[in-house]
mmCIF file of C-alpha atoms and ligand atoms in Angstrom:
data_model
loop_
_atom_site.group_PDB
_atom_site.id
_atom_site.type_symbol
_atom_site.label_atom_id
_atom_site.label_comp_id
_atom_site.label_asym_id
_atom_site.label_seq_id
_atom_site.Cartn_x
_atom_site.Cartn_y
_atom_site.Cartn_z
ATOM 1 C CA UNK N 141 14.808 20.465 -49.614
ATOM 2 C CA UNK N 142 18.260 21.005 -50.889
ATOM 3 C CA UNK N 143 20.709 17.748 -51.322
ATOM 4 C CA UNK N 144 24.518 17.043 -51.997
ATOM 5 C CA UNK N 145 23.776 16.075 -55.137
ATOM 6 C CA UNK N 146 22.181 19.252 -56.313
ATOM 7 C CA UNK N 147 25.054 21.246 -54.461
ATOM 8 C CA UNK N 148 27.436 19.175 -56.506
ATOM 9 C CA UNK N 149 25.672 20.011 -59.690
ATOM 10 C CA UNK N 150 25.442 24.020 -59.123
ATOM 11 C CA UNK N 151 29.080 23.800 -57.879
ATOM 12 C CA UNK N 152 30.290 21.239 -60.804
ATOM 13 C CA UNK N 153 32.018 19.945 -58.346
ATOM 14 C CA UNK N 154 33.839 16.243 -58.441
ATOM 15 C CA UNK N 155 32.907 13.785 -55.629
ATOM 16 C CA UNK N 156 36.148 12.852 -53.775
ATOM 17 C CA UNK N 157 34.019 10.996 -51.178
ATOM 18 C CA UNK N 158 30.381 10.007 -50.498
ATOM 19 C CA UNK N 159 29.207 9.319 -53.632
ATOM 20 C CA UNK N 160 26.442 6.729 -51.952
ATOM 21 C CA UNK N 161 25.467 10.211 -49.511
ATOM 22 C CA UNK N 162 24.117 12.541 -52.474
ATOM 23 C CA UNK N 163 20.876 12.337 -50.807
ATOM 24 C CA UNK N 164 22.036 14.351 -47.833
ATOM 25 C CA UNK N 165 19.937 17.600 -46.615
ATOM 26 C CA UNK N 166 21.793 20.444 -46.890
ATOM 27 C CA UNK N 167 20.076 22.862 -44.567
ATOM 28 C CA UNK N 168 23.135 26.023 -44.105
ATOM 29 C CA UNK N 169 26.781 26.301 -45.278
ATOM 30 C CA UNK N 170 29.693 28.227 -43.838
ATOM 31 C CA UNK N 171 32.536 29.315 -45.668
ATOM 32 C CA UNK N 172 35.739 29.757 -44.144
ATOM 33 C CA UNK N 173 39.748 28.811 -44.014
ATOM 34 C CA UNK N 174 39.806 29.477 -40.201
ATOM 35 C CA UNK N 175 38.597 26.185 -38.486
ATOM 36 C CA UNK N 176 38.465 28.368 -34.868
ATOM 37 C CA UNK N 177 35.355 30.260 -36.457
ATOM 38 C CA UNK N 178 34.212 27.249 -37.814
ATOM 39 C CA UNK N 179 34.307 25.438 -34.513
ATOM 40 C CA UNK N 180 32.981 28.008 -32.571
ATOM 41 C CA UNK N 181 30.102 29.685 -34.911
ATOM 42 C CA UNK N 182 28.361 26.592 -36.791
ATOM 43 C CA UNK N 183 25.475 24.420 -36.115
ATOM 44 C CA UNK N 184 25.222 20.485 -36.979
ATOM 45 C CA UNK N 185 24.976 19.795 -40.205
ATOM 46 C CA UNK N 186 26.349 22.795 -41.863
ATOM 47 C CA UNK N 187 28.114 22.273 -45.197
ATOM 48 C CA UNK N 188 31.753 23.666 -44.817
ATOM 49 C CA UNK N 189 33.328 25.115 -48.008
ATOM 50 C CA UNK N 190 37.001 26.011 -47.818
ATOM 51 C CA UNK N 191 40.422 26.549 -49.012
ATOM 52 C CA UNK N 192 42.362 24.541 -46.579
ATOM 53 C CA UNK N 193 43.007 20.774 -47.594
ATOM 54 C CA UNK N 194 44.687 19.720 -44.343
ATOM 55 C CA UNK N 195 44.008 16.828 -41.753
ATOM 56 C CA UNK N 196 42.402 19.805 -39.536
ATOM 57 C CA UNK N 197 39.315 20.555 -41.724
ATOM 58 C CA UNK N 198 38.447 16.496 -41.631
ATOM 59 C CA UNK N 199 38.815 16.592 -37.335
ATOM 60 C CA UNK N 200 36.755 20.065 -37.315
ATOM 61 C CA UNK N 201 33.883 18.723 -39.892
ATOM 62 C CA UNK N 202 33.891 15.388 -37.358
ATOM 63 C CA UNK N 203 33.654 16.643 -34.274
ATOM 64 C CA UNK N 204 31.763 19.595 -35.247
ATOM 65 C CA UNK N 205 29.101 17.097 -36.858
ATOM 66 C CA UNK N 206 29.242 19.030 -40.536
ATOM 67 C CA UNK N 207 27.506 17.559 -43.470
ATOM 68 C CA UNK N 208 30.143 17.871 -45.826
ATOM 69 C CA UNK N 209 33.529 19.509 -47.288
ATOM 70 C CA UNK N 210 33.422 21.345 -50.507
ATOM 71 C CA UNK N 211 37.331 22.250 -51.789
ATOM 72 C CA UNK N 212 37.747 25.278 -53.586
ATOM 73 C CA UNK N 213 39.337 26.497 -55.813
ATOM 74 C CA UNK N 214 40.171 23.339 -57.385
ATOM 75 C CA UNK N 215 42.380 22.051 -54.214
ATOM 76 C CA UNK N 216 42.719 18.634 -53.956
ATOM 77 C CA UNK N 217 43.305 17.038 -50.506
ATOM 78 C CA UNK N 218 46.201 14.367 -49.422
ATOM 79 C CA UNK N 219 45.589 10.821 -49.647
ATOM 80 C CA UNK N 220 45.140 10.804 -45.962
ATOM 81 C CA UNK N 221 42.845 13.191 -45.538
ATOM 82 C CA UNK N 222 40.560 11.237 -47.690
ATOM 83 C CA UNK N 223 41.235 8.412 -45.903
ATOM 84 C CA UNK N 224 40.491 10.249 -42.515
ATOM 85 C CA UNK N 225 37.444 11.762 -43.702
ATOM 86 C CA UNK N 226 35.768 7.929 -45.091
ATOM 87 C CA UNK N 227 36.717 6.679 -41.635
ATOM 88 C CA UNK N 228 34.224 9.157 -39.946
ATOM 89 C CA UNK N 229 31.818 9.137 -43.024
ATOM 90 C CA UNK N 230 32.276 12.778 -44.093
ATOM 91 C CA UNK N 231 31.401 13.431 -48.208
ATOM 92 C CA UNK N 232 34.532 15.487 -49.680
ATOM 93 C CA UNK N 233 33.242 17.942 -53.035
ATOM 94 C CA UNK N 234 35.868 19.688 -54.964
ATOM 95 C CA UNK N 235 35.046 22.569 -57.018
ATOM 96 C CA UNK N 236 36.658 24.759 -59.315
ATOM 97 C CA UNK N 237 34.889 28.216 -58.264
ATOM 98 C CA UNK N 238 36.727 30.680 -55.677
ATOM 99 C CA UNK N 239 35.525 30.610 -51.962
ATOM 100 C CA UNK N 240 33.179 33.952 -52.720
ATOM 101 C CA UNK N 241 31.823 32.214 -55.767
ATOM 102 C CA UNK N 242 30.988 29.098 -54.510
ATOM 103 C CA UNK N 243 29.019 30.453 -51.780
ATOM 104 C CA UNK N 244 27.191 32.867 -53.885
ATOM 105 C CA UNK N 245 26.018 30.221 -56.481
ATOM 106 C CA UNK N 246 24.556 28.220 -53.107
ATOM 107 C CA UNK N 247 22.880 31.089 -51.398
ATOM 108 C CA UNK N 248 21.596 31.619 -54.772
ATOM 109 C CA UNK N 249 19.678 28.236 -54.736
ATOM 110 C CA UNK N 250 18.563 29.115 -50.684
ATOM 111 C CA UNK N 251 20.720 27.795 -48.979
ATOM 112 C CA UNK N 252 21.409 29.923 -46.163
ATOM 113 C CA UNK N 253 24.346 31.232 -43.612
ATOM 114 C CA UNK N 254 25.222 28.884 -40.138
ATOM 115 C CA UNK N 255 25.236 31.523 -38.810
ATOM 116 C CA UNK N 256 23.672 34.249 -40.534
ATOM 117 C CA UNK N 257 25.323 37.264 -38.237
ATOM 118 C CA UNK N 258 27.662 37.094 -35.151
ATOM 119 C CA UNK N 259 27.412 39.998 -32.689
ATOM 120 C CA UNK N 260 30.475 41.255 -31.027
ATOM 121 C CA UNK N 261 29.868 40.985 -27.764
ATOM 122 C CA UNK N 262 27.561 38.028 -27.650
ATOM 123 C CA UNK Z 56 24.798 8.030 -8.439
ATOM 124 C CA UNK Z 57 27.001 4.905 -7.771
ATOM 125 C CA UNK Z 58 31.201 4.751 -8.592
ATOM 126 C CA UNK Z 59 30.354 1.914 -10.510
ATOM 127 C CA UNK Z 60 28.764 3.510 -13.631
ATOM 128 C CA UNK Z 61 31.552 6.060 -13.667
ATOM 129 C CA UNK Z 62 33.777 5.726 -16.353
ATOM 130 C CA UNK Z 63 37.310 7.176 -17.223
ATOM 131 C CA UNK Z 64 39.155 7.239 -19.815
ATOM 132 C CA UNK Z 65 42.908 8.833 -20.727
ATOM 133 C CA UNK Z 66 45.090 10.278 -23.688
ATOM 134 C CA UNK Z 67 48.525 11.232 -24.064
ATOM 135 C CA UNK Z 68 48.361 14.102 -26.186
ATOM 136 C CA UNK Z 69 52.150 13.888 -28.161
ATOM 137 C CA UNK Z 70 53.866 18.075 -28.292
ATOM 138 C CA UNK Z 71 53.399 19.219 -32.233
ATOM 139 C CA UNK Z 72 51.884 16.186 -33.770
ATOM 140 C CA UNK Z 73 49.203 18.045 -35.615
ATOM 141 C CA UNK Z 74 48.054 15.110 -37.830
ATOM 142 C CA UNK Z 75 47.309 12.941 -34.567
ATOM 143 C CA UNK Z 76 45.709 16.348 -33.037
ATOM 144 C CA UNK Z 77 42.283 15.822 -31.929
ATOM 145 C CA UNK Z 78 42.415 12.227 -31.603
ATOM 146 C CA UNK Z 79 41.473 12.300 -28.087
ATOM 147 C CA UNK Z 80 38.743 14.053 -28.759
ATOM 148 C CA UNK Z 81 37.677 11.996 -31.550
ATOM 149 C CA UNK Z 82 37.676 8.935 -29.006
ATOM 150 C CA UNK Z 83 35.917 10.433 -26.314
ATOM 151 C CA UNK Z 84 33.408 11.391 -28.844
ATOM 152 C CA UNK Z 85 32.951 7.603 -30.191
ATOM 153 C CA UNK Z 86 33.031 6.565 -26.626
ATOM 154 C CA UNK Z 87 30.091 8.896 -26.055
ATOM 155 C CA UNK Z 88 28.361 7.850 -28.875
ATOM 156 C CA UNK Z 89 27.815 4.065 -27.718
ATOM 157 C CA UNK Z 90 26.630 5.256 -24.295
ATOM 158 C CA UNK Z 91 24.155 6.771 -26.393
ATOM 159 C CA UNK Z 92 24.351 10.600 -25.011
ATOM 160 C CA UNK Z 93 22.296 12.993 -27.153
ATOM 161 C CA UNK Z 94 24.436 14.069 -30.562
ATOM 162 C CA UNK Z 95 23.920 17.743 -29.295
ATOM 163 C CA UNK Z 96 25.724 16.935 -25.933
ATOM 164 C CA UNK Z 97 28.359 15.268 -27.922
ATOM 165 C CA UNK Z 98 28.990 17.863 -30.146
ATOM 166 C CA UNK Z 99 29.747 20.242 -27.479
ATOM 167 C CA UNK Z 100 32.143 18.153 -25.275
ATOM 168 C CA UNK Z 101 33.787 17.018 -28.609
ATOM 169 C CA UNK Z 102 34.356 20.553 -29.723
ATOM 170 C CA UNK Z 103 35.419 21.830 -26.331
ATOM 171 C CA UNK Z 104 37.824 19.143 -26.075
ATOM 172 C CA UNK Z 105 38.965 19.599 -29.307
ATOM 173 C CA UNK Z 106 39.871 23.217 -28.476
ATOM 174 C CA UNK Z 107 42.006 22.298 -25.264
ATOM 175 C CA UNK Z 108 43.612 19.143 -26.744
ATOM 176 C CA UNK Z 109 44.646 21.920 -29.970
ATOM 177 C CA UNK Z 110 45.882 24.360 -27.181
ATOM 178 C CA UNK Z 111 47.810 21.458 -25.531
ATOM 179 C CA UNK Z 112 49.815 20.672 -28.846
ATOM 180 C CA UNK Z 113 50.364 24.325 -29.951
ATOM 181 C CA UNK Z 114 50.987 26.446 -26.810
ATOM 182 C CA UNK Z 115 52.195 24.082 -24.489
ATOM 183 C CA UNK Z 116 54.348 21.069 -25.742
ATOM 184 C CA UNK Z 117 51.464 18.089 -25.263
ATOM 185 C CA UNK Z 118 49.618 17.148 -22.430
ATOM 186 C CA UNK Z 119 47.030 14.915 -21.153
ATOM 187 C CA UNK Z 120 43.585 14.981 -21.544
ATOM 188 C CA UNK Z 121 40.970 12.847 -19.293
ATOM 189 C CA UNK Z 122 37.658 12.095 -19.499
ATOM 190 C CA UNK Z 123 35.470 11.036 -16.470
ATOM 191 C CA UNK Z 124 32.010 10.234 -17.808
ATOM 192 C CA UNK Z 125 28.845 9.582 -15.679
ATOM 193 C CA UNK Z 126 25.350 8.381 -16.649
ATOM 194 C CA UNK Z 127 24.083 12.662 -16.202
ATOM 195 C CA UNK Z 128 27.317 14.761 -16.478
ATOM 196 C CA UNK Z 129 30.927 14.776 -18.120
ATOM 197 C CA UNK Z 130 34.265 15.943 -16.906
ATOM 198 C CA UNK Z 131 36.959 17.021 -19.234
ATOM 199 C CA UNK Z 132 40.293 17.519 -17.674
ATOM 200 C CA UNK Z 133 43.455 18.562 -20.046
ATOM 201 C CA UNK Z 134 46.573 19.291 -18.644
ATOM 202 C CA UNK Z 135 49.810 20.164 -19.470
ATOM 203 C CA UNK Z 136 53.576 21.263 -17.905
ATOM 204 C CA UNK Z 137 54.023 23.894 -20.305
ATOM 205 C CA UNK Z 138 54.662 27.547 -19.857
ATOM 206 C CA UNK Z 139 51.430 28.757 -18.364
ATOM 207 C CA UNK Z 140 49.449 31.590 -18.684
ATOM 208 C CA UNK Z 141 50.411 34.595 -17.415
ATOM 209 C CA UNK Z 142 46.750 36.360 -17.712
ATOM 210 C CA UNK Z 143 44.095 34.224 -17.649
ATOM 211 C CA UNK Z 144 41.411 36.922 -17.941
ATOM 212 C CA UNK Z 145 43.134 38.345 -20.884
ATOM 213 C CA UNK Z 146 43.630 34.984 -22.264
ATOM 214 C CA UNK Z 147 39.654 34.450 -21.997
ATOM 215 C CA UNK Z 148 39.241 37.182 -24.206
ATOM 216 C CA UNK Z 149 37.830 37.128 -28.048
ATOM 217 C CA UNK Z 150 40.891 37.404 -30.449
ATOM 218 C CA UNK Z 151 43.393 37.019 -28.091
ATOM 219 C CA UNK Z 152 46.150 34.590 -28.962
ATOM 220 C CA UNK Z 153 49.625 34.520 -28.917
ATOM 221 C CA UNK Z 154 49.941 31.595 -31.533
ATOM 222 C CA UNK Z 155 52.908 31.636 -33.999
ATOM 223 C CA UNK Z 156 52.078 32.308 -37.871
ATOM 224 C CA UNK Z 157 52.253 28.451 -39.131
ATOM 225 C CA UNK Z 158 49.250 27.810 -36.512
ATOM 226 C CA UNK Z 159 47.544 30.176 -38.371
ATOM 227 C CA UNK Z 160 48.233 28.581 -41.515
ATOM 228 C CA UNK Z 161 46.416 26.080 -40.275
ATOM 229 C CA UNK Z 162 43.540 27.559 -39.747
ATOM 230 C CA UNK Z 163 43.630 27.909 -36.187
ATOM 231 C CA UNK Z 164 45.212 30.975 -33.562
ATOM 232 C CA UNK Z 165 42.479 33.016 -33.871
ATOM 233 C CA UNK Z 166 42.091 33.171 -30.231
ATOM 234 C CA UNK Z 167 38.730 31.676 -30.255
ATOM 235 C CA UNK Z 168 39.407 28.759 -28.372
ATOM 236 C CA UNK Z 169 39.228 29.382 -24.830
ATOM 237 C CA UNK Z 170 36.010 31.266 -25.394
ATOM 238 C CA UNK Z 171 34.378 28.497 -27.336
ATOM 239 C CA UNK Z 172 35.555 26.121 -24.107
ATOM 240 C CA UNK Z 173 33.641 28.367 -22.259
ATOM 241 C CA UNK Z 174 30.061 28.842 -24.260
ATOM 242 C CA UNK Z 175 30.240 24.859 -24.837
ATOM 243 C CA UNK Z 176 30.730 23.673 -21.495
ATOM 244 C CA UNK Z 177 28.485 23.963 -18.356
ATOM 245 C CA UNK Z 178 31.829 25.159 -16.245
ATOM 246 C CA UNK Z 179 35.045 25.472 -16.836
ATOM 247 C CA UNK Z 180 38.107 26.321 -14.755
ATOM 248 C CA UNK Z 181 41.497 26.997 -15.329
ATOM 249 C CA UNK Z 182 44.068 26.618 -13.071
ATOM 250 C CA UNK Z 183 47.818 27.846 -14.702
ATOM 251 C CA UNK Z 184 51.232 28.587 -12.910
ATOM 252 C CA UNK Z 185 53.420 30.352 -15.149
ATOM 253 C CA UNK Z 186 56.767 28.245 -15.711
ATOM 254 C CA UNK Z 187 54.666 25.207 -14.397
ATOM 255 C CA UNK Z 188 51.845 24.197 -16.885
ATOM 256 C CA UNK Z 189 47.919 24.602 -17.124
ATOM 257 C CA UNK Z 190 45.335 22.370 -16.095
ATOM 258 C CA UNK Z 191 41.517 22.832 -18.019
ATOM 259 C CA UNK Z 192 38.139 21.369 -16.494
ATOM 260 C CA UNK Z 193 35.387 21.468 -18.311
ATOM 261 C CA UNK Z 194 31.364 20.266 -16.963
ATOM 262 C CA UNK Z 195 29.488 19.673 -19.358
ATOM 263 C CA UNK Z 196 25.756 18.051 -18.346
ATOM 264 C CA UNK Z 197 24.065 15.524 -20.651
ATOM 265 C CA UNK Z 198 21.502 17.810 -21.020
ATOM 266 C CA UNK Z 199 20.315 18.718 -24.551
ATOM 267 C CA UNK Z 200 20.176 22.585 -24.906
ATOM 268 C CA UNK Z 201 18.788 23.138 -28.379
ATOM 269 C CA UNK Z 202 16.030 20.941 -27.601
ATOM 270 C CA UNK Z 203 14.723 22.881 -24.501
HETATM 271 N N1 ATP Q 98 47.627 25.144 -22.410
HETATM 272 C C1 ATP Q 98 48.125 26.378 -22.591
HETATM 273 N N2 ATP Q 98 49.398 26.661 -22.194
HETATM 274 C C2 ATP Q 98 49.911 27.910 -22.366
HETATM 275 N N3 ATP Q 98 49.231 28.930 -22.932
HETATM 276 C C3 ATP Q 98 47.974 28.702 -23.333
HETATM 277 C C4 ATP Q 98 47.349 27.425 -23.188
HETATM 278 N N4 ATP Q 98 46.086 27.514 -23.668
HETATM 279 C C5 ATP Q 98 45.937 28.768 -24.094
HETATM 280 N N5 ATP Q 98 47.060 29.505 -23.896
HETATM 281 C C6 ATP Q 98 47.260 30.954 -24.188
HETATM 282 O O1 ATP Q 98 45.996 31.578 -24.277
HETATM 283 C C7 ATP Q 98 45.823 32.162 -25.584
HETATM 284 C C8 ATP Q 98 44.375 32.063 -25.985
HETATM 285 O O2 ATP Q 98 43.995 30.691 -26.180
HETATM 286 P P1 ATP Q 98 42.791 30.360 -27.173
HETATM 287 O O3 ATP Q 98 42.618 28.896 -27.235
HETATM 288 O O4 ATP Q 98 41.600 31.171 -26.779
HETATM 289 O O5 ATP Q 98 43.304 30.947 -28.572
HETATM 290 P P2 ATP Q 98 44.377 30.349 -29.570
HETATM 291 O O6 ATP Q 98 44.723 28.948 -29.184
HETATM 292 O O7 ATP Q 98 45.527 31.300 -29.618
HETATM 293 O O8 ATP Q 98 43.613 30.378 -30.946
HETATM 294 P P3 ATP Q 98 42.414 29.369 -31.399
HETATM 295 O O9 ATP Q 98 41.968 28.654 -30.165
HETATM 296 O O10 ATP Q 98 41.378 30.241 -32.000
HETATM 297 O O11 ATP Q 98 43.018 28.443 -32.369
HETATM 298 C C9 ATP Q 98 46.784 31.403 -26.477
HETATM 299 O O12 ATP Q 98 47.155 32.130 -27.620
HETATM 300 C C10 ATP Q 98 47.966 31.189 -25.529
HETATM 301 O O13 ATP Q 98 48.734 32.350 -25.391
HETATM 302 MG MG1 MG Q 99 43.144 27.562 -28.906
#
């Protein structure tokens, strides 16, 4: 079993958020910076990792159930999307690696796609 | 079923406020947490909502969104008196979106949303008059699908 914590420490990312939630499972992660293929293609409890830091990604991560948000690039969110994302109990990671990077460093330790292939006309 | 465990709730759904968007989702989702509904239920009337409250604020200049809840089944009904749309069939469609760049930016437009309405839900109608507005109702049973 894969946890926050050792996501944080492949990604040396900082915790923003959720520092008491370490122990989280992290079963599948989804990269992306478009929140309608976020909403649409993930399961619950998917780790999101993404370039946007707006009030958007916190709604999508809550009502999409998600795990947690992992910043890249080094992005740091508004003091108000913190605040909206310890309201509904949602860790917030920031790491320095690209999008690509990131992704490839946890799919490196297993961690797999939600969802591993989307078909065109499913 | 009696009236008397139905419950309903309403939102006014503000035109562009995009840091308030998805609020009404968000409290029809806490709502349906402490009747205790399964989490996979939830998710999908959250996210299905979500995707017709975002469509009220972007494409049609706010709305209302409604929420009629019974012990075995959910109705979602958004509305709006925005422009319409023209082709609703078209509008169904994957990748179809006529959303302006800064939605984009945002991380939404990709013309997903209808479509995810529609796999989330159990049925969903549109009804839309062009000049006039939309109005979106979504089933959605409290039946757990992953589970079966
Ligand atoms: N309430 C509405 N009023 C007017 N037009 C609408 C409304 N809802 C949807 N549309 C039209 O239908 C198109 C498709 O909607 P859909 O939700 O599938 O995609 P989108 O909103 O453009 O992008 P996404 O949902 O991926 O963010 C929209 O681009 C818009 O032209
Ligand atoms: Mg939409």
């Amino acid at each position: 079993m894969i946890n926050l914590n050792q996501v944080c420490s492949k990604l040396d990312a900082k915790i923003l958020l959720g520092e008491d939630q370490l122990d989280r499972e992290v079963i599948s992660a989804c990269g992306a910076d478009l929140m309608s293929d976020v909403l649409t293609f993930t399961k619950r409890k998917t780790l999101l990792l993404t370039g946007l830091t707006n009030i958007q990604v916190v709604r999508t991560a809550e009502l999409s159930d998600l795990c947690a948000i992992v910043f890249v690039r080094g992005k740091l969110p508004g003091k108000d999307i913190i605040e909206a994302a310890k309201a509904n109990d949602i860790p917030l990671l920031v790491t320095c690696y690209t999008l690509f990077e990131a992704c490839g460093r946890l799919y490196e330790m297993g961690i797999k796609g939600c969802p591993h292939k989307v078909f065109a006309d499913e | 079923m009696s009236d008397t465990k139905k419950m309903k709730v309403t939102y006014e759904v503000a035109p562009g406020d995009f840091e308030r968007a998805g609020e009404a989702s968000s409290g029809i989702k806490r709502l349906l947490q402490r009747i205790g509904i399964p989490a996979e239920v939830i998710r999908r009337i959250a996210i299905g909502t979500y995707e017709a409250e975002m469509n009220v604020i972007i494409h049609a200049g706010g709305g209302i969104v409604t929420a009629e809840i019974s012990p075995d089944s959910t109705v979602i009904i958004v509305s709006d008196k925005g422009p319409g749309i023209a082709d609703i069939e078209l509008a169904k469609q994957e990748g179809w979106s006529t959303a302006p760049d800064y939605v984009r930016q945002m991380g939404f437009g990709a013309g997903m949303g209808l479509p995810n309405m529609i796999k989330c839900s159990d049925k969903l109608d549109i009804v839309s008059v062009v000049n006039q507005g939309t109005q979106i109702t979504m089933l959605f049973y409290h039946v757990d699908k992953e589970s079966k």
